[in-house]
Tab-separated table of C-alpha atoms in Angstrom:
chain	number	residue	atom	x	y	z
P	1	UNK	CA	17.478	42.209	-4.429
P	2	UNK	CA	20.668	41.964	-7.188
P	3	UNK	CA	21.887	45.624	-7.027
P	4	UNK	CA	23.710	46.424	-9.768
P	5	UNK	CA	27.610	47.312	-9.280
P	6	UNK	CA	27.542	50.052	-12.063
P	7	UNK	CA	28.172	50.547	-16.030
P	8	UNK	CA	31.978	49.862	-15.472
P	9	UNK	CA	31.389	46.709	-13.227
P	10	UNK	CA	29.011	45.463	-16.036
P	11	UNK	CA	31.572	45.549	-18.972
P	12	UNK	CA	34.163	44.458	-16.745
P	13	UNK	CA	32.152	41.510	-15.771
P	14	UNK	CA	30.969	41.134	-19.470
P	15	UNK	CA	34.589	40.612	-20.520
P	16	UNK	CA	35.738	38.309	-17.484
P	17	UNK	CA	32.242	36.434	-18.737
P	18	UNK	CA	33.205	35.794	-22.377
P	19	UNK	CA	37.056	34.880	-21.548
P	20	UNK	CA	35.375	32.578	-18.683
P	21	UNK	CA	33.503	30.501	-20.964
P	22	UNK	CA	36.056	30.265	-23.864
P	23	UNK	CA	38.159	29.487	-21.318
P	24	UNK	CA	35.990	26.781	-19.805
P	25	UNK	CA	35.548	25.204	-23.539
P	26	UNK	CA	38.883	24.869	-23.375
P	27	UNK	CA	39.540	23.631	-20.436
P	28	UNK	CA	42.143	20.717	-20.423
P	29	UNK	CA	42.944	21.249	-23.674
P	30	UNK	CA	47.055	21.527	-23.762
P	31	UNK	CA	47.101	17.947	-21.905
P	32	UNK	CA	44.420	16.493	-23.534
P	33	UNK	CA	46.078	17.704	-27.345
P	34	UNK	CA	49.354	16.094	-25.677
P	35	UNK	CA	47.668	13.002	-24.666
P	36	UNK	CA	45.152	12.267	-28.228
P	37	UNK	CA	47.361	14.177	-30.741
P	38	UNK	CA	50.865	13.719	-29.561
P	39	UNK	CA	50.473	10.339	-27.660
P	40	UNK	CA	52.376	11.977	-24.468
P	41	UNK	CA	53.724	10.039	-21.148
P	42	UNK	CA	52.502	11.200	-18.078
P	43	UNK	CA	55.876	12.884	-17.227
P	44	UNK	CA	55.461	14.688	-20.066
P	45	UNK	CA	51.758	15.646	-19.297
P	46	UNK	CA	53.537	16.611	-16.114
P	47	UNK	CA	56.253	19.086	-17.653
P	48	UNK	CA	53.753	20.790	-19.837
P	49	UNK	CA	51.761	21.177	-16.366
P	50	UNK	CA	54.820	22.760	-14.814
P	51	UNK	CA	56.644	24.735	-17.119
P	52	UNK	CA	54.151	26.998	-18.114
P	53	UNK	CA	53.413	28.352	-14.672
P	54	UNK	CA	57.357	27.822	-13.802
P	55	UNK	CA	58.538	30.299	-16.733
P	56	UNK	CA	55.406	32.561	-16.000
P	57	UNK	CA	56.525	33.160	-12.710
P	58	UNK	CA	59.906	34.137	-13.777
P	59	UNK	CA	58.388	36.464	-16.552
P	60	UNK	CA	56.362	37.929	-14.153
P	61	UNK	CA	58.376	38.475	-11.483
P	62	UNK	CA	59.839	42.085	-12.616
P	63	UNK	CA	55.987	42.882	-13.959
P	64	UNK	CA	54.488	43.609	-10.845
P	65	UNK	CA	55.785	46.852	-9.932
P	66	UNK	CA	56.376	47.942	-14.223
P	67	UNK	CA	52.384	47.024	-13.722
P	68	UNK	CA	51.701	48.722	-10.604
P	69	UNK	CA	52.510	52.418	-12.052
P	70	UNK	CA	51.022	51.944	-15.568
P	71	UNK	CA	47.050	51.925	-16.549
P	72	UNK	CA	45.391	48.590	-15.334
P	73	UNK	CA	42.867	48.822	-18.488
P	74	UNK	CA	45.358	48.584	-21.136
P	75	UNK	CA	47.660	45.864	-19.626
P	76	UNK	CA	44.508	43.416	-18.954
P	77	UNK	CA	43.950	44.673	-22.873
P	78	UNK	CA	47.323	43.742	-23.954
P	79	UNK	CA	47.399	40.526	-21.984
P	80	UNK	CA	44.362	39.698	-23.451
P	81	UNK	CA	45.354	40.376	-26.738
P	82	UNK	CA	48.563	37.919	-25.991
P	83	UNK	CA	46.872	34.879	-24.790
P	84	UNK	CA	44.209	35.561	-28.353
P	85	UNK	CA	47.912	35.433	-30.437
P	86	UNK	CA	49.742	32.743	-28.753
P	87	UNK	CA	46.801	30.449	-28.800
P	88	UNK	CA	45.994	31.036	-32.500
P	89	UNK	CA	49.233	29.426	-33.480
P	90	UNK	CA	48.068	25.527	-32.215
P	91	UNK	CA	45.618	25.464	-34.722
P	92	UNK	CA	47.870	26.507	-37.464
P	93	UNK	CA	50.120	24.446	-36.717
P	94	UNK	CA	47.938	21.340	-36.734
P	95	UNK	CA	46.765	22.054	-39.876
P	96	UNK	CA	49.607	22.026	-41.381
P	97	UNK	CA	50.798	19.239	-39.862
P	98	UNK	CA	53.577	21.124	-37.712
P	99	UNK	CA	52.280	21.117	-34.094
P	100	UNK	CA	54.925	19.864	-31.491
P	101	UNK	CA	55.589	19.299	-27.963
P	102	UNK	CA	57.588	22.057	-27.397
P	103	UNK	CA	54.926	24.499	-29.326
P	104	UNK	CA	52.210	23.539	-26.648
P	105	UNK	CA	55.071	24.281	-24.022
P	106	UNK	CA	55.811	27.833	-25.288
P	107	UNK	CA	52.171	28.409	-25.374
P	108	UNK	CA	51.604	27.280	-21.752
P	109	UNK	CA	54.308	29.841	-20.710
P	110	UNK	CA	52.944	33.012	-22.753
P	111	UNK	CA	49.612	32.405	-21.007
P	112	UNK	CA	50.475	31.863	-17.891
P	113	UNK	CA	52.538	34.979	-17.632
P	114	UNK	CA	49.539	36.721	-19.020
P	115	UNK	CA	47.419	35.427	-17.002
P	116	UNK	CA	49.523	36.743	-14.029
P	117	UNK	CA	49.677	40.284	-15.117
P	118	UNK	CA	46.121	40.250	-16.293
P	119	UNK	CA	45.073	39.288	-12.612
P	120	UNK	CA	47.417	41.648	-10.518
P	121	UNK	CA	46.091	44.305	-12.835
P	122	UNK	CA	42.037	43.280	-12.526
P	123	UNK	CA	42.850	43.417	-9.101
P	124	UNK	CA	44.028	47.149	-9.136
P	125	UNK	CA	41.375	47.970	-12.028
P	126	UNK	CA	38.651	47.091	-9.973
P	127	UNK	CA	39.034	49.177	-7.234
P	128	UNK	CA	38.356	52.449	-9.345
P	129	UNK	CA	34.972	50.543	-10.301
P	130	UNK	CA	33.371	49.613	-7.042
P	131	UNK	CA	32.589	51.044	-3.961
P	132	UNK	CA	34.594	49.107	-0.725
P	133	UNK	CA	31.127	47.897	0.944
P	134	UNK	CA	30.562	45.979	-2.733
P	135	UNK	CA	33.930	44.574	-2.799
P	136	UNK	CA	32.647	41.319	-1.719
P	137	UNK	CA	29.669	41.058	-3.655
P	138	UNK	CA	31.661	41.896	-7.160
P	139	UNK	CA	33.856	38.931	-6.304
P	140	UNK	CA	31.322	36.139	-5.663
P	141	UNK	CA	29.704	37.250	-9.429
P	142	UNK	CA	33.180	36.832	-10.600
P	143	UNK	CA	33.935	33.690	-9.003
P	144	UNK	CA	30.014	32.126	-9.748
P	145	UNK	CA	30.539	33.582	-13.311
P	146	UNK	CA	33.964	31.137	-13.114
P	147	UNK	CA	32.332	27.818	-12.026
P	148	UNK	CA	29.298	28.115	-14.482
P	149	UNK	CA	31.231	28.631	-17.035
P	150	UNK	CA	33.264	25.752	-16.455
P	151	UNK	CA	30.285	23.910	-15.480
P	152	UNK	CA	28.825	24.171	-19.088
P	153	UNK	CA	32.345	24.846	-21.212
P	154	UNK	CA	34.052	20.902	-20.799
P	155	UNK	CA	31.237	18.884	-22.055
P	156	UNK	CA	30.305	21.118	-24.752
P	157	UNK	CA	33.906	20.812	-25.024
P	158	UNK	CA	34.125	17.612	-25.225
P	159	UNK	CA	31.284	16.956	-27.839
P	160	UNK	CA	33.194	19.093	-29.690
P	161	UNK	CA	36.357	17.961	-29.435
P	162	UNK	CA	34.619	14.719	-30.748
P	163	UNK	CA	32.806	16.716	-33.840
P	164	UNK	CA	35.563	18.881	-34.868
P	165	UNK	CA	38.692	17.570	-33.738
P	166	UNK	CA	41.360	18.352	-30.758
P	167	UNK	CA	41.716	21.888	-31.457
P	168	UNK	CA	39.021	23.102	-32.099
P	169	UNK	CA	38.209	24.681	-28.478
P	170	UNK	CA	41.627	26.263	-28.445
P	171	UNK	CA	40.360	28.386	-31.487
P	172	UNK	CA	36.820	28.983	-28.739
P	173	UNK	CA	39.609	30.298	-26.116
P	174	UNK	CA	41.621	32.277	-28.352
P	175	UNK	CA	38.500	34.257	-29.802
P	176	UNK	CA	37.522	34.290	-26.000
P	177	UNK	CA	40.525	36.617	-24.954
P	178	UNK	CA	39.719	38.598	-28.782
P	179	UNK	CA	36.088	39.617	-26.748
P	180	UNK	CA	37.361	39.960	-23.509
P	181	UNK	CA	39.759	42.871	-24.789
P	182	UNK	CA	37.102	44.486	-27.161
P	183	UNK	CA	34.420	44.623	-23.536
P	184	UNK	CA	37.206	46.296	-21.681
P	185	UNK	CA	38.170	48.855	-24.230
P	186	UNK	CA	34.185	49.939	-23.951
P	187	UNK	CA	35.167	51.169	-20.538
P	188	UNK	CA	36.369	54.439	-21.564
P	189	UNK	CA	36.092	56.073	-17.972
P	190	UNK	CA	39.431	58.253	-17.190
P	191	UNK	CA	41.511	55.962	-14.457
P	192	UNK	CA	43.543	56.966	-12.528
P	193	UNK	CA	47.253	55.529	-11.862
P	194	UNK	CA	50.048	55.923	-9.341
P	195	UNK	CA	52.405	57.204	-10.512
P	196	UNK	CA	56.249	56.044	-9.785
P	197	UNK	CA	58.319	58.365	-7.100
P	198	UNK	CA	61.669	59.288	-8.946
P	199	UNK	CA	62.838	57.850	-11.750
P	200	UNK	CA	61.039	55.622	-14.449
P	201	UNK	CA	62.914	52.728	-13.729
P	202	UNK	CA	62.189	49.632	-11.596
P	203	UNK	CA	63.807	49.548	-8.621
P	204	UNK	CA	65.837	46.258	-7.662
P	205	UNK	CA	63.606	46.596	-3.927
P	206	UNK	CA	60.198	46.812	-6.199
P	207	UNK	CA	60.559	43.311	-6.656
P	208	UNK	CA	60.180	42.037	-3.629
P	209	UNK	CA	57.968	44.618	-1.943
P	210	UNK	CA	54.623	41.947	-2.250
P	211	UNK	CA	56.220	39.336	-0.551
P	212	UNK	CA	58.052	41.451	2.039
P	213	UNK	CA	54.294	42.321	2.618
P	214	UNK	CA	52.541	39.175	2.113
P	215	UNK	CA	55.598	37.533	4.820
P	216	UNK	CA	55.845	39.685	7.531
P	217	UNK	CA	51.674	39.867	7.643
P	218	UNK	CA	51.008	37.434	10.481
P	219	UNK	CA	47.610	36.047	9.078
P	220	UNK	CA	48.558	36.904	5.409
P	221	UNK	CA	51.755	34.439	5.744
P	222	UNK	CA	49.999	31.991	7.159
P	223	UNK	CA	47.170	32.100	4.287
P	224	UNK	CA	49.740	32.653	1.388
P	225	UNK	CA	51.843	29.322	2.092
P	226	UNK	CA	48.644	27.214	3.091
P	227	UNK	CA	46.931	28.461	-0.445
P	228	UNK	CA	50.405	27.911	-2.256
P	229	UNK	CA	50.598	24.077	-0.695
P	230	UNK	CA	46.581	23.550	-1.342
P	231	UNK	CA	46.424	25.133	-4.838
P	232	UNK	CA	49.828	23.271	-5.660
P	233	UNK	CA	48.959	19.752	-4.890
P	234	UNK	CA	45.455	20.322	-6.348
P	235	UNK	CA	46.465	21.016	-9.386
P	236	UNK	CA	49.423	18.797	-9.579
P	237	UNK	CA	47.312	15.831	-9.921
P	238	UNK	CA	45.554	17.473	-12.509
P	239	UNK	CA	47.421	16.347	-15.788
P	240	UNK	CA	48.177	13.217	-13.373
P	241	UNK	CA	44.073	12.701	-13.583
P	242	UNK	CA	44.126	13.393	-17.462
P	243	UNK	CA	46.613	10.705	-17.873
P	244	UNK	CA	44.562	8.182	-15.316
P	245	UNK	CA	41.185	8.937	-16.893
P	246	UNK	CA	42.014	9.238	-20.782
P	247	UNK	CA	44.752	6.528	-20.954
P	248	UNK	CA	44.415	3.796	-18.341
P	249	UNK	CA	41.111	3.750	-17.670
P	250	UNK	CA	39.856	4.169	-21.040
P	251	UNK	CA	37.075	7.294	-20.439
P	252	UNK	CA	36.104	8.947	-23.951
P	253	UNK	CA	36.519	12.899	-24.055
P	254	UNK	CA	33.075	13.396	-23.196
P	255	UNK	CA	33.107	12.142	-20.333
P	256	UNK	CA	36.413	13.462	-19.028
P	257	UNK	CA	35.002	17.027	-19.934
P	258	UNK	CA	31.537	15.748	-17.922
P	259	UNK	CA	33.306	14.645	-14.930
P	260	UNK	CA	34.595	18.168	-14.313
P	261	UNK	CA	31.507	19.910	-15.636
P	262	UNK	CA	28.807	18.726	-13.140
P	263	UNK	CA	30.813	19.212	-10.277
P	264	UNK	CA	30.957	23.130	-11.206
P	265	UNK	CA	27.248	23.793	-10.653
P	266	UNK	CA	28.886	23.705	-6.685
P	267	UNK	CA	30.447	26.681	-7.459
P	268	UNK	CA	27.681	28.528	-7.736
P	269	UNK	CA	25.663	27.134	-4.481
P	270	UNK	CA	29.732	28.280	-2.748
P	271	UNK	CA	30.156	31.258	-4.229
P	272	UNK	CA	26.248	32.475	-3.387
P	273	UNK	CA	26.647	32.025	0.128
P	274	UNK	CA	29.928	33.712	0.723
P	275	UNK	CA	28.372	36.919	1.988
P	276	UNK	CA	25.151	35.230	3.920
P	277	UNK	CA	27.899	33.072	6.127
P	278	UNK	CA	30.558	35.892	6.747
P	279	UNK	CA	27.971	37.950	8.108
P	280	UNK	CA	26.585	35.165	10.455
P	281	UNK	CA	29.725	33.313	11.445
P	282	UNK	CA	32.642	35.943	10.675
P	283	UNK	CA	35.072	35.579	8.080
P	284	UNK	CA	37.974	33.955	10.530
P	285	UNK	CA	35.593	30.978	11.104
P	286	UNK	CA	35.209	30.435	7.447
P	287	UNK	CA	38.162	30.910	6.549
P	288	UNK	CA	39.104	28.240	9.104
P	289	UNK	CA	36.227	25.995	8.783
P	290	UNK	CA	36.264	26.131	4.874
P	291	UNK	CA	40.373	26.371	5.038
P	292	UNK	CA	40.066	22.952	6.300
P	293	UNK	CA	37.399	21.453	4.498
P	294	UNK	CA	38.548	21.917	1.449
P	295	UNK	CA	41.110	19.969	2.134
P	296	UNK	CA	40.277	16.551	2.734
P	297	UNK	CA	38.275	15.230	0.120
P	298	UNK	CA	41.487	15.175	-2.874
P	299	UNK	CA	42.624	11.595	-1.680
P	300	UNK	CA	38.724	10.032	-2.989
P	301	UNK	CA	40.370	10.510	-6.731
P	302	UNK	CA	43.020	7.566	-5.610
P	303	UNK	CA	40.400	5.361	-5.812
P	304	UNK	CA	38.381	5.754	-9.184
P	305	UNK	CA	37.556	3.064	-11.023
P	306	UNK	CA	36.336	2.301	-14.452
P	307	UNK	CA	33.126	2.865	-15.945
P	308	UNK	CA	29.846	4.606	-14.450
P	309	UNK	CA	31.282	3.907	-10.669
P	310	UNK	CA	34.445	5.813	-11.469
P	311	UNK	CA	32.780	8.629	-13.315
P	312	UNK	CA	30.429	9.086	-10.379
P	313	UNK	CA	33.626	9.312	-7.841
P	314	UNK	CA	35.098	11.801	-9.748
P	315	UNK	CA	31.978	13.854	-9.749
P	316	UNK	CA	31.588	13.425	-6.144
P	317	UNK	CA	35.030	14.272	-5.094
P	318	UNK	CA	35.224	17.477	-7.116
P	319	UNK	CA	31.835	18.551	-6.361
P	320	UNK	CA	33.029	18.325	-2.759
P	321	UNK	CA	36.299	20.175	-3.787
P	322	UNK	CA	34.624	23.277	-5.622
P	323	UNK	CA	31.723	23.788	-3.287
P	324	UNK	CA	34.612	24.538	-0.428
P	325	UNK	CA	37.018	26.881	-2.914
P	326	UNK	CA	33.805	28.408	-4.554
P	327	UNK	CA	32.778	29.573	-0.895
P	328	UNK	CA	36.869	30.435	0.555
P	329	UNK	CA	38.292	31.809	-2.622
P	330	UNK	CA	36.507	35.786	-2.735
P	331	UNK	CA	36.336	35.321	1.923
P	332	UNK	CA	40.504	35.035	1.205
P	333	UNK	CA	40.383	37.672	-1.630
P	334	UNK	CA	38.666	40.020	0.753
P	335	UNK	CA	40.818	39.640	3.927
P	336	UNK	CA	44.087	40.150	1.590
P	337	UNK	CA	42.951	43.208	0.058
P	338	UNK	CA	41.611	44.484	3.126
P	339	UNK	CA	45.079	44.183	4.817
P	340	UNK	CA	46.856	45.616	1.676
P	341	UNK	CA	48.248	49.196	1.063
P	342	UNK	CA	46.622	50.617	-2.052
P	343	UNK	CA	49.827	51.052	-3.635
P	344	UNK	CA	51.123	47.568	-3.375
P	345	UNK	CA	48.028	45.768	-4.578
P	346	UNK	CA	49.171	44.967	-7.590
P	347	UNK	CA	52.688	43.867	-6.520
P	348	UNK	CA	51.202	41.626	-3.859
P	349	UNK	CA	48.609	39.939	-5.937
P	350	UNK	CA	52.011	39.573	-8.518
P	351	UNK	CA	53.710	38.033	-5.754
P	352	UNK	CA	50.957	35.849	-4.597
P	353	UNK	CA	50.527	34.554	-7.847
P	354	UNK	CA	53.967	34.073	-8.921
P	355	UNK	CA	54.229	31.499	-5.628
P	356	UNK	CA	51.259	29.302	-7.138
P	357	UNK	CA	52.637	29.202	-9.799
P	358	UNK	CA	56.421	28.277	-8.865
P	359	UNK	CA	54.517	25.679	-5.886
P	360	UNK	CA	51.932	24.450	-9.232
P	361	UNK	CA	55.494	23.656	-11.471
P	362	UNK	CA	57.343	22.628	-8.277
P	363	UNK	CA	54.732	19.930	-7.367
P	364	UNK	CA	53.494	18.810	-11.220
P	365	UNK	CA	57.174	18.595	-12.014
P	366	UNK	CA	57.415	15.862	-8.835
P	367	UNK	CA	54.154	14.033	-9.472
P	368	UNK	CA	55.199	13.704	-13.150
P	369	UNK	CA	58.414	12.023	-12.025
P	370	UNK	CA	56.490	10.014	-9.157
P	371	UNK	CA	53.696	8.693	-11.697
P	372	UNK	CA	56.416	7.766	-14.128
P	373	UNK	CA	58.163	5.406	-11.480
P	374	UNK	CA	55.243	4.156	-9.667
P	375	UNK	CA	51.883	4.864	-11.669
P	376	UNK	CA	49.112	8.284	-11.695
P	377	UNK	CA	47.342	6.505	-9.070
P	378	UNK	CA	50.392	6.349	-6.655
P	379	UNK	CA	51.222	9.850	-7.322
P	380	UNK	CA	47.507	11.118	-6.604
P	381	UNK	CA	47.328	9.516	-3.449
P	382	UNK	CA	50.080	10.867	-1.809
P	383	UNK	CA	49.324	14.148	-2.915
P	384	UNK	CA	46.240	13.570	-1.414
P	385	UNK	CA	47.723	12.551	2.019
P	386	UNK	CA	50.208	15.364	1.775
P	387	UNK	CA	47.167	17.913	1.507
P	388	UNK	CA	45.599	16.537	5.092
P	389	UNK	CA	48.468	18.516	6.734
P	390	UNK	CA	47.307	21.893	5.051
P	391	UNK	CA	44.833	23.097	7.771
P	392	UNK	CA	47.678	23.179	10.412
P	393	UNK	CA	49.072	26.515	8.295
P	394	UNK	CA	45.671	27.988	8.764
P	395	UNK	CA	45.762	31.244	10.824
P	396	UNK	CA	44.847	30.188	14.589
P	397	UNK	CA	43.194	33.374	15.169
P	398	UNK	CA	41.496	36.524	13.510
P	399	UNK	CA	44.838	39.309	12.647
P	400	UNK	CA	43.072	42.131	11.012
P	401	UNK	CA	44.831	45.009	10.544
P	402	UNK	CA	42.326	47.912	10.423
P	403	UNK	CA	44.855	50.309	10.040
P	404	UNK	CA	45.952	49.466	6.666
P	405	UNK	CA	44.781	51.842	4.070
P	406	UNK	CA	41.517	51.517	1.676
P	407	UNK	CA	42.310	48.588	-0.008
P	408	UNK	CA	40.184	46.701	-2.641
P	409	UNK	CA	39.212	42.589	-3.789
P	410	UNK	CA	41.194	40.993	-6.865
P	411	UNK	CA	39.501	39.752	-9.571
P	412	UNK	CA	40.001	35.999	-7.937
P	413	UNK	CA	39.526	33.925	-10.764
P	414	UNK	CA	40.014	35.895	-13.853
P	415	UNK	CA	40.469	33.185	-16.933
């Protein structure tokens, strides 16, 4: 039977629900305003891929441990509240004619260090709202509410991109992040916070305390630069597949929005199973068996064509990609929470995120320079052969460090 996680869990999950969906409406929607309203190249596709994350990385970098000591509630409130601002301004500017390419770049920044404190703080948040033994079960909801939502949010999207114009699901996100703040301010339970030894300061060796964790954690390290190679080349060919799909090959909106939508409804048959096949096989196996699957199925997007064949390879290929992240994405949020000191949660999950992001720049910025010299399709298949080597940073054997102190699951895929 579906037990239910609590009054808290509910309005948390509420909110992630509501910024999941607006957030699925507008998926795409900084390249694909870049691409229709501002006619960009693919290297410039590219750089608004990479900046964002590459500035949010640096934002974020001292606002792990200024995070860790301060109320988890009212920092995912006030990072909602930012990404509801920031986003506002695209529309405003459109209409009156004003919108630029270095507007959508500021924008990408603001939300992507948002997004990183938002997450590190979820993380934290939600261990004062479930019990340990539901850990795993609160993040499969969370990451089935993610692919649903996305499964539904690009071709409605699209259509009404189409209707409306390009920005008109970028007003759908903003309001998105409006909701998501309003549901978490309904959970008006006292938390508590750990509170900072000594001064009120940040310490210089606060910084670095999540990856001083995250690198000297045998099966941690190893998971934390094979999901900062994976996630980085995955979504490096993302803006690279915008350009491929929307400019070369001719595909209307609707369709672009469609051939990411479908594939989503694997995200929910992944993220279901998650707790059936770690109890049977053991969550080493999957994360080794999934680890590696999940891997090999980027380089089918090298060879899309036009029309109804190409649209059906995309579909494929992604379906494919989601069904093995839907399933490894809360197993890996599970093990690194299990194996993380309460009080560095947040500053690890900072840490871990702040590498995606630098690898995400790092590796959009290089396949926006590639597919300007050669062509998108060049660029996506060696990213595609450079993700086959992945699996060999996988972990070779279960390291789990029971000794490490009650530790909780991040919110994994908080929009």
């Amino acid at each position: 039977m579906r037990r239910s996680l609590g009054r808290r869990f509910g309005w948390l999950w509420a909110s992630y629900a509501v910024s999941a969906y607006g957030s699925g409406l507008g998926f795409g929607a900084l390249p694909l305003i870049a691409v229709l309203v501002l006619r960009a190249s693919p290297a410039q596709v590219s750089v608004l891929a990479a900046l964002g994350p590459a500035v949010g990385a640096l934002v974020a970098l001292p606002l792990g441990p200024w995070v860790e000591f301060h109320r988890k509630r009212r920092v995912m409130v006030a990072m909602d509240l930012a990404r509801f601002a920031v986003l506002l301004t695209i529309p405003l500017a459109y209409a009156l004619g004003r919108l630029s390419f270095g507007q959508l770049l500021v924008v990408s920044a603001v939300v992507a260090t948002a997004k990183i404190a938002f997450n590190a703080a979820g993380g934290a948040f939600l261990t004062s709202v479930v019990r340990p033994e539901d850990l795993l079960v609160a993040n499969a909801r969370f990451e089935s509410t993610t692919w649903s939502a996305i499964a539904l949010g690009p071709p409605l999207g699209g259509a009404a991109v189409g209707l409306f114009g390009p920005v008109v699901t970028i007003v759908a996100d903003a309001l998105s992040y409006l909701l998501s703040a309003l549901g978490l301010t309904a959970i008006r339970d006292h938390e508590d916070h750990l509170r900072r030894p000594g001064v009120g300061r940040v310490r210089a060796g606060e910084l670095l305390d999540g990856w001083r964790h995250l690198l000297t954690h045998p099966g941690l390290r190893a998971l934390y630069l094979n999901q900062v190679l994976v996630s980085g080349l995955i979504m490096a060919t993302e803006p690279l597949l915008a350009v491929l799909l929307l400019g070369e090959l001719g595909f209307p909106p609707w369709q672009y929005g469609l051939a990411f939508a479908v594939p989503c409804l694997g995200g929910l048959i992944g993220s279901r199973l998650a707790r059936r096949v770690v109890a049977r096989y053991g969550q080493h196996r999957i994360i080794r068996t999934v680890g590696t699957l999940r891997a090999i199925w980027l380089i089918g997007l090298a060879v899309v064509a036009p029309g109804v064949v190409g649209l059906a390879t995309v579909i494929a290929v992604e379906f494919a990609i989601i069904v093995s992240m839907s399933l490894y994405n809360p197993v890996l949020a599970t093990y690194r929470l299990e194996q993380t000191p309460k009080d560095r949660i947040v500053r690890t999950l900072s840490a871990w995120s702040i590498g995606s992001s630098a690898a995400i720049a790092i590796l959009s910025a290089l396949g926006g320079l590639l597919a300007e010299a050669t062509s998108p399709r060049t660029a996506i298949t060696i990213a595609g052969l450079l993700i086959l080597g992945s699996p060999l940073l996988l972990p070779r054997r279960p390291n789990v460090d029971r000794s490490a102190p009650e530790c909780s699951t991040r919110v994994s895929t908080i929009a």
